Tab-separated table of C-alpha atoms in Angstrom:
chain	number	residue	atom	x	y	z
N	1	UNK	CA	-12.396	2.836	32.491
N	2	UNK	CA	-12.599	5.863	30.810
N	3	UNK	CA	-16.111	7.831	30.644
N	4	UNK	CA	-16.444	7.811	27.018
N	5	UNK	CA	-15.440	4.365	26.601
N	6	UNK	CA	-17.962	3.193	29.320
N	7	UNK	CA	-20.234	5.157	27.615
N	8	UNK	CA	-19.372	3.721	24.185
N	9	UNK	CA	-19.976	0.263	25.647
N	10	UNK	CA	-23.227	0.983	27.267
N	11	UNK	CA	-24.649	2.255	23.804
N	12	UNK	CA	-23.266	-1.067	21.987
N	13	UNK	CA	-24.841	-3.082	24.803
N	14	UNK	CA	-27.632	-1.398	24.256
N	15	UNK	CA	-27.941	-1.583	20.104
N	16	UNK	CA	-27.327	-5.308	20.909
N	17	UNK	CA	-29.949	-5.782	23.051
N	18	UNK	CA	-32.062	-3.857	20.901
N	19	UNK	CA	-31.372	-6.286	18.070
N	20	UNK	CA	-31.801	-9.280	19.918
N	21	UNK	CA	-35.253	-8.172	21.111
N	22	UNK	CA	-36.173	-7.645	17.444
N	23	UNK	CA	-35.157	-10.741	16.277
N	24	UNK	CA	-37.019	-12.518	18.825
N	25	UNK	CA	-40.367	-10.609	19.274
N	26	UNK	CA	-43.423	-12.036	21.062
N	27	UNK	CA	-45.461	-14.422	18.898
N	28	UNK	CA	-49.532	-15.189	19.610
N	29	UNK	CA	-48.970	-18.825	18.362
N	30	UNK	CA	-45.500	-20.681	19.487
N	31	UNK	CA	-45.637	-23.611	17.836
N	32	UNK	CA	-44.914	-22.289	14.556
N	33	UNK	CA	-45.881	-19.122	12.040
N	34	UNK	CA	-42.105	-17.686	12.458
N	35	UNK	CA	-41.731	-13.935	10.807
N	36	UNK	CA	-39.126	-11.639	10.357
N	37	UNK	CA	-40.207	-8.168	11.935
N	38	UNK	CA	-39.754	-5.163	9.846
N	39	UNK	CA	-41.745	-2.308	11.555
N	40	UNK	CA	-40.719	-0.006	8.638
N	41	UNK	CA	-42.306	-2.037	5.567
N	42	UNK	CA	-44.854	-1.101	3.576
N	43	UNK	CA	-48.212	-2.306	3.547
N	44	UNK	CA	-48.314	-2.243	7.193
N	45	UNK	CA	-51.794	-3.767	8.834
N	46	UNK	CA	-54.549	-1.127	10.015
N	47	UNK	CA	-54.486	-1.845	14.339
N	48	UNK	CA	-58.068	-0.722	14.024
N	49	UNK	CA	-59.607	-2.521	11.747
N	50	UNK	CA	-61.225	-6.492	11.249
N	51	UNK	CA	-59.610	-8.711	8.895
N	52	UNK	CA	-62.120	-11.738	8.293
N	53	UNK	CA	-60.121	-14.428	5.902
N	54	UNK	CA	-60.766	-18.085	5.091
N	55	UNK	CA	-57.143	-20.117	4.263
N	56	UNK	CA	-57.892	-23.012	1.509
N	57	UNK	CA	-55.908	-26.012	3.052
N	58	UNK	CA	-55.368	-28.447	0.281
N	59	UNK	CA	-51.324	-29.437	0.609
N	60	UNK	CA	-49.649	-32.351	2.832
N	61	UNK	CA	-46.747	-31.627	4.305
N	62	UNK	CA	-43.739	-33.453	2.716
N	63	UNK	CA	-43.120	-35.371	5.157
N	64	UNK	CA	-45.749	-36.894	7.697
N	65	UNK	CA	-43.898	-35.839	10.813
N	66	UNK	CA	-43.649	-32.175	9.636
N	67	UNK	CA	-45.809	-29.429	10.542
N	68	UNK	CA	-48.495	-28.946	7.043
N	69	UNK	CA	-46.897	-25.779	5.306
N	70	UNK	CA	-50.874	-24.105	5.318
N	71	UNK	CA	-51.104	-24.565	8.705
N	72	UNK	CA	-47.721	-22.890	9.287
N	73	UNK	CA	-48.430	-19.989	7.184
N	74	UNK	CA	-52.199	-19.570	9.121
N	75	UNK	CA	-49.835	-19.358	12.280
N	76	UNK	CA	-47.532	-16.587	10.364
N	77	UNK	CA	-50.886	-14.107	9.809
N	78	UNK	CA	-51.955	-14.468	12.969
N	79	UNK	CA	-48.161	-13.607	14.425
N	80	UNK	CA	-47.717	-11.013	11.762
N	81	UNK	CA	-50.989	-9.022	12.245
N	82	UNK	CA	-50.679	-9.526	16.528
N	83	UNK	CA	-47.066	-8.167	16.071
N	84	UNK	CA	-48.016	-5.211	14.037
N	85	UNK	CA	-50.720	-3.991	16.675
N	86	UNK	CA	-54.081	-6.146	15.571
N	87	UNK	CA	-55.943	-7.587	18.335
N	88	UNK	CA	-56.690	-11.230	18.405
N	89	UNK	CA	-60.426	-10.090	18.331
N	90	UNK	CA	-59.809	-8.567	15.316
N	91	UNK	CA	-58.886	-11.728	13.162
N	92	UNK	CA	-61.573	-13.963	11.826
N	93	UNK	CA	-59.619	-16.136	10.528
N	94	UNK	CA	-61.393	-20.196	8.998
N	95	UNK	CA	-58.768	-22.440	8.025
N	96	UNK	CA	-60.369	-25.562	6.127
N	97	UNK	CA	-58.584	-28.414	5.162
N	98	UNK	CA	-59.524	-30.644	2.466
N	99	UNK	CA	-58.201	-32.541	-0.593
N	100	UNK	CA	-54.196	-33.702	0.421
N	101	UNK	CA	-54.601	-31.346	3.400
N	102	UNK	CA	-57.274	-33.328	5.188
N	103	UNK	CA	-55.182	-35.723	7.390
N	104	UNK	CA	-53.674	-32.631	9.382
N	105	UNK	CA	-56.729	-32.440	11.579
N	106	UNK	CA	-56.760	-36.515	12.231
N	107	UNK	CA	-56.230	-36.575	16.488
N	108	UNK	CA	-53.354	-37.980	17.383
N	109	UNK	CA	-54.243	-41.511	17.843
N	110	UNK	CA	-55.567	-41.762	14.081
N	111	UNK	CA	-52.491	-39.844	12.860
N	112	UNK	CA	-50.242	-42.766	14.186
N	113	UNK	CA	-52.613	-45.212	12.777
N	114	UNK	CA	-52.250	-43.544	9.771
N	115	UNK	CA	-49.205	-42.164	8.974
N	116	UNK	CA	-46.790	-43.855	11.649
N	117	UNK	CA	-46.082	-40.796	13.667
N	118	UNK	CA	-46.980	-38.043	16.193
N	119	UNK	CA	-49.578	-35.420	14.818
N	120	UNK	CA	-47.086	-32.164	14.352
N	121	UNK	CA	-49.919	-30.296	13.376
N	122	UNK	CA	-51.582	-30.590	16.979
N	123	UNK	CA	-49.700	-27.807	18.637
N	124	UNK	CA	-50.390	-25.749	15.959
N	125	UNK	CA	-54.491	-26.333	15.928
N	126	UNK	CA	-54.384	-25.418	19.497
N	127	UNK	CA	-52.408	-22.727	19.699
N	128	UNK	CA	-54.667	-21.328	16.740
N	129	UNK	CA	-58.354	-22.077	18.876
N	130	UNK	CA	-56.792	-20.433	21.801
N	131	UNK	CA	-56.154	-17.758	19.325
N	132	UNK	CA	-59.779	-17.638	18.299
N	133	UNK	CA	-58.688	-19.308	14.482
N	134	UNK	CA	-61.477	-21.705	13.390
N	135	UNK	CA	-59.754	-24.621	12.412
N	136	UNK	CA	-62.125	-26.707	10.283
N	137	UNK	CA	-62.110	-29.824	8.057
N	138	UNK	CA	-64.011	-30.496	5.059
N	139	UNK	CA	-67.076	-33.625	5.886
N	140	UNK	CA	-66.733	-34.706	2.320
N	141	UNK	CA	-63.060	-35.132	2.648
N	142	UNK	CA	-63.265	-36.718	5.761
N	143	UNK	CA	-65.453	-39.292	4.258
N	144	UNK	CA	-63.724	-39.750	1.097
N	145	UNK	CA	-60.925	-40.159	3.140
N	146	UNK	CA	-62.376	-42.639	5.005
N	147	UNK	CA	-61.727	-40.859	8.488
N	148	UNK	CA	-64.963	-40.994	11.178
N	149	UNK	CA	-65.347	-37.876	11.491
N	150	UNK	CA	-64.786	-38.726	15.556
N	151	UNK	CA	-61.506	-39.179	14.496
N	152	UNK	CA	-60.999	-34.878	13.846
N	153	UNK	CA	-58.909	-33.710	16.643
N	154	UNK	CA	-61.460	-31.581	19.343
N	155	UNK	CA	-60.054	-28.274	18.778
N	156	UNK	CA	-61.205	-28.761	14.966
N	157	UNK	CA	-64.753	-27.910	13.199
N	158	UNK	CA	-66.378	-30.673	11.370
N	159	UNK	CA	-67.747	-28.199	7.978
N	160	UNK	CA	-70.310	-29.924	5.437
N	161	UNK	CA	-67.716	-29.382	3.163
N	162	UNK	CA	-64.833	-26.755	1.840
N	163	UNK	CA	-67.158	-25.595	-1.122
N	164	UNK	CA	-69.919	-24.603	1.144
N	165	UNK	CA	-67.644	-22.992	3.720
N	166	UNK	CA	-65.675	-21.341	1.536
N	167	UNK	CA	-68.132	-19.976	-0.438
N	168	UNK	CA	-71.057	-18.986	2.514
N	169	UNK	CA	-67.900	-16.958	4.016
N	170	UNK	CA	-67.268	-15.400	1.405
N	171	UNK	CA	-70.787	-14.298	0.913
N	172	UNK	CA	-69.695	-12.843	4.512
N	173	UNK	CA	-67.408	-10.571	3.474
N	174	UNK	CA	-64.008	-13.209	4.392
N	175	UNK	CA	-61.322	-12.776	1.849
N	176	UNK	CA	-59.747	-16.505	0.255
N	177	UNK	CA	-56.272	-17.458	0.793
N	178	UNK	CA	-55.453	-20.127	-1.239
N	179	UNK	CA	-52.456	-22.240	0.651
């Protein structure tokens, strides 16, 4: 093979490889929060600051066996802020379910009971306390529900209610992201 075509291929190997390491970078939480690096964007998250934010839970998913679409998008932030330099010590992230959203902490015996099917969403909760993400359910949901609150997985935080945490961490300086 000729030098410059050997060196031709090694570059194209290389811009391939390059590509495919892009498309495929590291995420903090597996189980979902999928993102599409782009490294040049705008708006690109400070590595030294704190972020403190408390995600609103209230959808279902569509369908019970699916991953809840809040949960999946708490997953995202933490990916997206890990992948653009932020360490995990610097999220404070609360996510509170409530309202449709509630069922997404149930563990996954209750789930079944409930809904006839694997929690999806367990992975996800894990993944997200390993993380340092407080996943927590609203008590007054939970009740209105009619779920014991024993029945909350045990990676999840049993709150008084979404009012009161939303609004006492707010009071603490936490941004709201409505999901």
């Amino acid at each position: 093979m000729k030098p410059s075509i050997l060196l031709l291929s090694c570059a194209a190997g290389l811009l391939v490889c390059g590509v495919a390491a892009a498309q495929t970078a590291p995420q903090a939480i597996a189980a979902a929060g999928a993102y599409h690096p782009l490294p040049k964007a705008a708006y690109q998250p400070d590595r030294n600051a704190t972020y403190k934010v408390v995600f609103a839970l209230t959808k279902a998913a569509d369908k019970p066996d699916q991953v809840n679409p809040g949960i999946e998008r708490v997953a995202r932030t933490v990916n997206l802020y890990v992948a653009s330099g932020v360490p995990l010590d610097h999220l404070k992230f609360v996510a509170v379910a409530y309202g449709a959203a509630t069922g997404l902490v149930l563990d996954d015996e209750h789930y079944k009971a409930q809904f006839g099917t694997a929690n999806p969403n367990l992975a996800v909760i894990s993944q997200l306390h390993k993380a340092g993400v407080d996943v927590a359910v609203c008590g007054q949901a939970m009740a209105e529900h009619h779920y014991p609150a024993e029945w909350a997985a045990k990676d999840v935080t049993l709150s008084l209610s979404a009012l009161t945490t939303i609004t006492e961490l707010e009071q603490q300086g936490y941004a709201l992201m409505p999901l």
